[in-house]
Each structure stands twice: as structure tokens, then as C-alpha cells.
PDB file of N, CA and C in Angstrom:
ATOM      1  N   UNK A1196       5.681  12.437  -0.936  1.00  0.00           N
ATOM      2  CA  UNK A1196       5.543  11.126  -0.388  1.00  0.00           C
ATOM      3  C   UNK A1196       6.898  10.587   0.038  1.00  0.00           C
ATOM      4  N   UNK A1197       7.839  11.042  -0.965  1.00  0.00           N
ATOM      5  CA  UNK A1197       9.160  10.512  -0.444  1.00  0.00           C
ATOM      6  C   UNK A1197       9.921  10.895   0.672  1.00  0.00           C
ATOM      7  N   UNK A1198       9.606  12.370   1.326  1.00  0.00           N
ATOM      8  CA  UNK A1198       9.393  13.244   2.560  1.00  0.00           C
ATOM      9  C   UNK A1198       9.134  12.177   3.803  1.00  0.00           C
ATOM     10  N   UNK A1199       7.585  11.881   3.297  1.00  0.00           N
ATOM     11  CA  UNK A1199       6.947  11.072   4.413  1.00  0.00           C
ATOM     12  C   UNK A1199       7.153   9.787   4.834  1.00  0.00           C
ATOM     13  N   UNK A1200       8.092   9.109   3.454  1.00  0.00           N
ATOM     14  CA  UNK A1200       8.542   7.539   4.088  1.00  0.00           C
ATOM     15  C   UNK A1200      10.212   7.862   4.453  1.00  0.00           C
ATOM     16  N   UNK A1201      10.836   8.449   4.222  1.00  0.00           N
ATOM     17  CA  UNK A1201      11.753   9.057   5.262  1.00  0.00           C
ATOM     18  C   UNK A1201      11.541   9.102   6.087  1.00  0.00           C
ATOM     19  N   UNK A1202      10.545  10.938   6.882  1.00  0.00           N
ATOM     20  CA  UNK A1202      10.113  10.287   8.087  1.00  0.00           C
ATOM     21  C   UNK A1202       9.490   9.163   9.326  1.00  0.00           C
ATOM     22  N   UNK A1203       9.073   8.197   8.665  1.00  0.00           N
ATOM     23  CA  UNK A1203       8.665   7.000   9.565  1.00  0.00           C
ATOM     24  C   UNK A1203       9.819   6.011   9.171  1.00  0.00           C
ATOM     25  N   UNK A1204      11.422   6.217   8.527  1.00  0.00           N
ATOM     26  CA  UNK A1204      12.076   4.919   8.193  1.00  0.00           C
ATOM     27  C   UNK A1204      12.516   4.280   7.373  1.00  0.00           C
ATOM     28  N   UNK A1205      11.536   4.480   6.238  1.00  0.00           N
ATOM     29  CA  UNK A1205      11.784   4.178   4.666  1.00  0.00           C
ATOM     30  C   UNK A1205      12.973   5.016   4.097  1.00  0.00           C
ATOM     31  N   UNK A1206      14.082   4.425   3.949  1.00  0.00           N
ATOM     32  CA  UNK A1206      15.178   4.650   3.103  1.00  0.00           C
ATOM     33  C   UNK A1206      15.224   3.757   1.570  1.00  0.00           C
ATOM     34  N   UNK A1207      15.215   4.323   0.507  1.00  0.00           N
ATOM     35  CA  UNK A1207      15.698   3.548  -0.534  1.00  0.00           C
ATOM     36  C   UNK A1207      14.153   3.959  -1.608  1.00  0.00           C
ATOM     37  N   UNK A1208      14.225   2.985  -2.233  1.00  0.00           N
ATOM     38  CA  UNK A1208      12.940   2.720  -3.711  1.00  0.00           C
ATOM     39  C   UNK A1208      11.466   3.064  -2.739  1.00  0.00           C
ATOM     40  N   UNK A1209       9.963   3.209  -3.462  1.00  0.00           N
ATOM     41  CA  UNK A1209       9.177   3.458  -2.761  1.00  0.00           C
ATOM     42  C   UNK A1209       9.057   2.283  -2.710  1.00  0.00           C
ATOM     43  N   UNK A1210       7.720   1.808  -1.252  1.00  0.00           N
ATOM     44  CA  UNK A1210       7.393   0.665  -1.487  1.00  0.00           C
ATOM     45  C   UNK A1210       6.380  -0.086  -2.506  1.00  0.00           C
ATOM     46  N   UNK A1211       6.230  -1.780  -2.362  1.00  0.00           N
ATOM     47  CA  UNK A1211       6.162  -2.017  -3.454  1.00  0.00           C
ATOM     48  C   UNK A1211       4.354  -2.725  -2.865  1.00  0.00           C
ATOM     49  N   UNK A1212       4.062  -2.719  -1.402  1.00  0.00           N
ATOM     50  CA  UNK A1212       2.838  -2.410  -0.859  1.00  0.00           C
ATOM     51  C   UNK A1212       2.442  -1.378   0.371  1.00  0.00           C
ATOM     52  N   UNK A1213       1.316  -0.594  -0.205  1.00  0.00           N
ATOM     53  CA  UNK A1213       1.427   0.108   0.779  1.00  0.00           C
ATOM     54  C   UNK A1213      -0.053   0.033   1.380  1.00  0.00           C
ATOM     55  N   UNK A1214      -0.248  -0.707   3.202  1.00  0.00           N
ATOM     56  CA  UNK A1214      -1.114  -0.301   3.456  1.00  0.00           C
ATOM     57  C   UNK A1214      -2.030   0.718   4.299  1.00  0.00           C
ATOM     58  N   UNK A1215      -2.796   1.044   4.012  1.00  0.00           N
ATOM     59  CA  UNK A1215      -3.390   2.486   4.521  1.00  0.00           C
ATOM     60  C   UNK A1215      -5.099   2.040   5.428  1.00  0.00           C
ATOM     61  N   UNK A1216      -4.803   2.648   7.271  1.00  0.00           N
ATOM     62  CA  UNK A1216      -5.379   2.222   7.967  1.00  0.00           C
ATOM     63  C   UNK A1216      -5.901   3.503   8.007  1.00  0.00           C
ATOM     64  N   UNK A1217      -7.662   2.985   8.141  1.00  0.00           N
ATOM     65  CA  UNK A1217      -8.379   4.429   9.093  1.00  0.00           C
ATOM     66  C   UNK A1217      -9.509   4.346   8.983  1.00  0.00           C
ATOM     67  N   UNK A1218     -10.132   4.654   8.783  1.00  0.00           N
ATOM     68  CA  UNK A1218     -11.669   4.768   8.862  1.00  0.00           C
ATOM     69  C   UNK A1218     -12.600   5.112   7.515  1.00  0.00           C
ATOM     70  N   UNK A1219     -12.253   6.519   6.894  1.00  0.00           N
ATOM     71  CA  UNK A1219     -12.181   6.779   5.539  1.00  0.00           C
ATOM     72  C   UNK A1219     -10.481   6.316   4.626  1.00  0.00           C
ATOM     73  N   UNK A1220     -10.730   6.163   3.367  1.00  0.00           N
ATOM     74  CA  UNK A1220     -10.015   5.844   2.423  1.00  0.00           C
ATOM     75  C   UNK A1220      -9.466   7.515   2.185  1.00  0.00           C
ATOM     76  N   UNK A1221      -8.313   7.591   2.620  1.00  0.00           N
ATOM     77  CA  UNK A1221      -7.643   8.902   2.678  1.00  0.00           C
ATOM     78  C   UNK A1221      -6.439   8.644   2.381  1.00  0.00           C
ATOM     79  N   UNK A1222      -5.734   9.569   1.758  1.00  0.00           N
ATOM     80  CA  UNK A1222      -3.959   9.443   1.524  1.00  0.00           C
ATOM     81  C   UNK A1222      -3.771  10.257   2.099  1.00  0.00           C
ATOM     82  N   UNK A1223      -4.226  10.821   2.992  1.00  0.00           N
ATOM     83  CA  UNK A1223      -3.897  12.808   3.796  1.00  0.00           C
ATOM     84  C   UNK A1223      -2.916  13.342   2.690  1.00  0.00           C
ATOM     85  N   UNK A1224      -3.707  13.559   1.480  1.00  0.00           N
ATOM     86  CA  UNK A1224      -2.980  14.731   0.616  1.00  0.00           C
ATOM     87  C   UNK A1224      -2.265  14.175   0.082  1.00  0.00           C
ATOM     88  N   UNK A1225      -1.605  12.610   0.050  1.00  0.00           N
ATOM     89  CA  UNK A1225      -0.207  12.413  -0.886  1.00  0.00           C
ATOM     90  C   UNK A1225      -1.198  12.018  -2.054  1.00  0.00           C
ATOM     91  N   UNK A1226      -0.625  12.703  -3.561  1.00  0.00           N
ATOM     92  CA  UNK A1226      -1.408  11.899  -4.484  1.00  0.00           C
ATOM     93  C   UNK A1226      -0.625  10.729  -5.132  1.00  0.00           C
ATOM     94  N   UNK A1227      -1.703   9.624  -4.628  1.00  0.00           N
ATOM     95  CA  UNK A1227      -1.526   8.320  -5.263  1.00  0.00           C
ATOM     96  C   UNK A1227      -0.631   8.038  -6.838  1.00  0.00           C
ATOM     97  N   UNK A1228      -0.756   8.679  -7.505  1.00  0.00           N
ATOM     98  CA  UNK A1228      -0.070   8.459  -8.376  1.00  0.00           C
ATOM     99  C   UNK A1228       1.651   9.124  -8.621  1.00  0.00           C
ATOM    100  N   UNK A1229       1.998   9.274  -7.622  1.00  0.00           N
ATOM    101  CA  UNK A1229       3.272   9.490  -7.171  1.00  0.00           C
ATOM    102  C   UNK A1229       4.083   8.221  -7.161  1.00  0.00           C
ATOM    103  N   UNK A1230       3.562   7.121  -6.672  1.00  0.00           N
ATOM    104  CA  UNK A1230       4.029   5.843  -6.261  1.00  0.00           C
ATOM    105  C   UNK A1230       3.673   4.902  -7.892  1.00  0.00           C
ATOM    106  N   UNK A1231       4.469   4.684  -8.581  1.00  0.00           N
ATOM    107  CA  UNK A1231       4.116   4.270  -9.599  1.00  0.00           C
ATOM    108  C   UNK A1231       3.867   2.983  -9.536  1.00  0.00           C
ATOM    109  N   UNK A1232       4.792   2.070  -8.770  1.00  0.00           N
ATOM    110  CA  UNK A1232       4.474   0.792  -8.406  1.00  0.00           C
ATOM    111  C   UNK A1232       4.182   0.381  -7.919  1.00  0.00           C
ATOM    112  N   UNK A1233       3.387   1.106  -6.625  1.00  0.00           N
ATOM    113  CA  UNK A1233       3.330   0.577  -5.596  1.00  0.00           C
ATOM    114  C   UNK A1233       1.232   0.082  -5.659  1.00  0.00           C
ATOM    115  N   UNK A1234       1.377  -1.088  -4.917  1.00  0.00           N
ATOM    116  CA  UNK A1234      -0.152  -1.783  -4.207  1.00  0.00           C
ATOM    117  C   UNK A1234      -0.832  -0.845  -3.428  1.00  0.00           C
ATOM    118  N   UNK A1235      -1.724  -0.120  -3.614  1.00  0.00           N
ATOM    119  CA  UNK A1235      -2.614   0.389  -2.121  1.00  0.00           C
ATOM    120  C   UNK A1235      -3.508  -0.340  -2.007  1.00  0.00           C
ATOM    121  N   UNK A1236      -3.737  -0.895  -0.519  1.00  0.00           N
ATOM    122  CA  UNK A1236      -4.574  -1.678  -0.194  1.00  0.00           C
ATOM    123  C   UNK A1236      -5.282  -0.572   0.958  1.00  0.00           C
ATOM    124  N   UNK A1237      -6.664  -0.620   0.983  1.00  0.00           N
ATOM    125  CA  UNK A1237      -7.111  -0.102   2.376  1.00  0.00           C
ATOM    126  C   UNK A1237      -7.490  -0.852   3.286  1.00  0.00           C
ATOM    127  N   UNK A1238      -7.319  -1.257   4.909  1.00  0.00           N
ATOM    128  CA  UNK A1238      -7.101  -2.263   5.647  1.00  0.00           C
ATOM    129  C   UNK A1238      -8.123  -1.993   6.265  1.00  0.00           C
ATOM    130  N   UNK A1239      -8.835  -0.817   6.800  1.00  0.00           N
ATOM    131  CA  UNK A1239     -10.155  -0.067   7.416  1.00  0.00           C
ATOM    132  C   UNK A1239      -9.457   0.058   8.774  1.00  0.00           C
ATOM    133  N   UNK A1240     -10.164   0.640   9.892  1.00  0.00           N
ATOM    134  CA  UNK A1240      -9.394   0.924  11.340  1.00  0.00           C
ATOM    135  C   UNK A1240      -8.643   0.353  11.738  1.00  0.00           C
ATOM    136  N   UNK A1241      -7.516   0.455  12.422  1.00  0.00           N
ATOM    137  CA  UNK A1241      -6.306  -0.102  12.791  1.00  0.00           C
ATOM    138  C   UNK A1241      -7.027  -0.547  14.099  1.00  0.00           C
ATOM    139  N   UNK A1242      -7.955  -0.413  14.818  1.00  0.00           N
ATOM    140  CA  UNK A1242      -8.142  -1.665  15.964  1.00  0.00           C
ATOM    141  C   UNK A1242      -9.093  -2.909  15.391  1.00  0.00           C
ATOM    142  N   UNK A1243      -9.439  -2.312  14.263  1.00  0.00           N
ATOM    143  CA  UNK A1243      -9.859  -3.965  13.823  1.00  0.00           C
ATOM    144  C   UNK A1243      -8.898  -4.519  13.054  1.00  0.00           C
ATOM    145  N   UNK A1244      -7.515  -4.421  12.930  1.00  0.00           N
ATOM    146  CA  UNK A1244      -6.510  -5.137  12.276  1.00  0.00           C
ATOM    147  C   UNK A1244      -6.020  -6.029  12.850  1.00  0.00           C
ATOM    148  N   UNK A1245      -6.884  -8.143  12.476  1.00  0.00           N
ATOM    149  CA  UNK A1245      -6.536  -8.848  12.303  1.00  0.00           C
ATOM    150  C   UNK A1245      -5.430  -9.490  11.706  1.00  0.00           C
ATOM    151  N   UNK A1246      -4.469 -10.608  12.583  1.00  0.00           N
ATOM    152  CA  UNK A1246      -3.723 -10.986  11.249  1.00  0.00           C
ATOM    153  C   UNK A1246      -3.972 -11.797  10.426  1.00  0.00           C
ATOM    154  N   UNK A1247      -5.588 -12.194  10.140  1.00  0.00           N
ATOM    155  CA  UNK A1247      -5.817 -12.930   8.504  1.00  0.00           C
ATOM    156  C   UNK A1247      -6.133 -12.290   7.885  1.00  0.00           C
ATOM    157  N   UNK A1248      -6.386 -10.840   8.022  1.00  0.00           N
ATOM    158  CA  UNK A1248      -6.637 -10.144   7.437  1.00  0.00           C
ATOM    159  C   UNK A1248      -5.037  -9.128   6.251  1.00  0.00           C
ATOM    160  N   UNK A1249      -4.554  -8.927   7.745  1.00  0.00           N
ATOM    161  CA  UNK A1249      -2.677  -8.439   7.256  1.00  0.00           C
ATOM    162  C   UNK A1249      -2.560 -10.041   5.896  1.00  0.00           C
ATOM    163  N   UNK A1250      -2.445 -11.491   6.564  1.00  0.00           N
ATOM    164  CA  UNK A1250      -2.240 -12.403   5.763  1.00  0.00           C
ATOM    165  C   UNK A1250      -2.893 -12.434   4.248  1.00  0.00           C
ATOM    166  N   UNK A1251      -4.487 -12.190   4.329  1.00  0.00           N
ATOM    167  CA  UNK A1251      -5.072 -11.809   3.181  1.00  0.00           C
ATOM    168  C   UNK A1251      -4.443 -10.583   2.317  1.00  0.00           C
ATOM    169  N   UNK A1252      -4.131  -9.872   2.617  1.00  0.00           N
ATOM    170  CA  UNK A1252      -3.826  -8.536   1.765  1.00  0.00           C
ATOM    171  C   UNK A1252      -2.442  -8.902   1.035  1.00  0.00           C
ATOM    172  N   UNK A1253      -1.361  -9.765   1.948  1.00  0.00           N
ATOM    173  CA  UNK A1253      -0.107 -10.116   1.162  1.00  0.00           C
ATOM    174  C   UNK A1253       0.046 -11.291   0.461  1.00  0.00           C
ATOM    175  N   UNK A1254      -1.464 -11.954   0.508  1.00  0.00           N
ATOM    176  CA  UNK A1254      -1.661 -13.320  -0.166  1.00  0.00           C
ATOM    177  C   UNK A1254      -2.003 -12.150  -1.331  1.00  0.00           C
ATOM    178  N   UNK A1255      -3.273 -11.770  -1.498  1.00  0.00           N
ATOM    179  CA  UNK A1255      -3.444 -10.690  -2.712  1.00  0.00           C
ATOM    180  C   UNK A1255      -2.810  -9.902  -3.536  1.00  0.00           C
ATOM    181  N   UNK A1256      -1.354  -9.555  -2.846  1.00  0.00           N
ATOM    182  CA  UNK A1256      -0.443  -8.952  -3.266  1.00  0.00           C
ATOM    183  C   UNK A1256       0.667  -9.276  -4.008  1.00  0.00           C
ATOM    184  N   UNK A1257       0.674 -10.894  -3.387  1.00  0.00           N
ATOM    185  CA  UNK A1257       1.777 -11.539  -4.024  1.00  0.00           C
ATOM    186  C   UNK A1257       1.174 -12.098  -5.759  1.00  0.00           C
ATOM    187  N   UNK A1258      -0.754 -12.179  -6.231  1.00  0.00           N
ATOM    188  CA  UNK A1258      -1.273 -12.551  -6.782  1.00  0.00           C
ATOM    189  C   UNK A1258      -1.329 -11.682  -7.681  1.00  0.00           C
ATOM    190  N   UNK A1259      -0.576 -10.772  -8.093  1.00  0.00           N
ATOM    191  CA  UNK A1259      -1.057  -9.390  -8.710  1.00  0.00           C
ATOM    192  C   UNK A1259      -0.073  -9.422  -9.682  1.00  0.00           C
ATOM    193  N   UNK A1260      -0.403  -9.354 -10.652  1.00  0.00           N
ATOM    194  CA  UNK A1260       0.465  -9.185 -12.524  1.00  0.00           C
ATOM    195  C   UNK A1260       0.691  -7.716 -12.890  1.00  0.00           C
ATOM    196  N   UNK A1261       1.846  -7.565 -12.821  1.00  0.00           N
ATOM    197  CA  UNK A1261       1.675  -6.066 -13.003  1.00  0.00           C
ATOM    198  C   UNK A1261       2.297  -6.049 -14.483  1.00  0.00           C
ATOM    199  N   UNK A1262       1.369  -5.062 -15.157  1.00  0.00           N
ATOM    200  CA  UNK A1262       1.563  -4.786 -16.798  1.00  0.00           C
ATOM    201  C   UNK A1262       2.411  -3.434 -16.998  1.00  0.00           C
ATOM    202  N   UNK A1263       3.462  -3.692 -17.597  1.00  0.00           N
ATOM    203  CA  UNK A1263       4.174  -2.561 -17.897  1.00  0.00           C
ATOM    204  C   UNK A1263       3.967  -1.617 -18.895  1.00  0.00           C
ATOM    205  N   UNK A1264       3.292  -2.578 -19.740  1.00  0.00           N
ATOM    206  CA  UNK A1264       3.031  -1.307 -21.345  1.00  0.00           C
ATOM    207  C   UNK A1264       3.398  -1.803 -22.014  1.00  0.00           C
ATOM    208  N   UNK A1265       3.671  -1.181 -23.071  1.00  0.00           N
ATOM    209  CA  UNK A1265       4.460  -2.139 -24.492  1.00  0.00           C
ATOM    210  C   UNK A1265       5.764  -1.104 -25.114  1.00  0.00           C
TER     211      UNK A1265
END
């Protein structure tokens, strides 16, 4: 995964949302639990990507408690 956000740009930490456009709910092969911190949201086809929809997902995102363990 860290391969693949290189190639599109991503330099540095993974990200801390990641969203994933398409039709089926697919990671093409990266397994999800690679990204320890990171949000997956699925957005569904990228020509139906609204921006209250983009707005909804980072309203949701910003709403999210993340539990570390003890």
C-alpha cells in the first residue's frame, strides 16, 4: 500500500482517510489492515460523486473516536 500512495503522490505517514470509489467495495488486493489508522469510507461510482456527499464523509470523519487499547 505504501508502493501505491507513492505512486499517485503520497509522501510521508499513511493517510488518516481514505476514500475508495467504484462500483463494488474493492481494495484491488491492498489488505485493509495494513493501514492501521486510517478511515475507509466507500463513496460508490466516481460519476455519482457529489460534493454533499465528499462533505458528508468528512463531517463523519471528523466524528469518529478512535480507541487505542489500554
Amino acid at each position: 500500500m505504501t508502493e501505491a500512495l507513492k505512486a499517485v503522490g503520497c509522501i510521508g505517514l499513511e493517510p488518516d482517510l481514505l476514500l475508495v470509489y467504484g462500483p463494488v467495495r474493492c481494495h484491488l488486493g491492498f489488505p485493509p489492515w495494513r493501514l492501521r489508522y486510517t478511515e475507509i469510507i466507500h463513496m460508490g461510482p466516481l460519476k455519482f460523486m457529489r460534493y454533499g456527499s465528499l462533505r458528508k464523509a468528512i463531517y463523519k470523519f471528523t466524528m469518529v473516536r478512535q480507541n487505542y487499547g489500554k
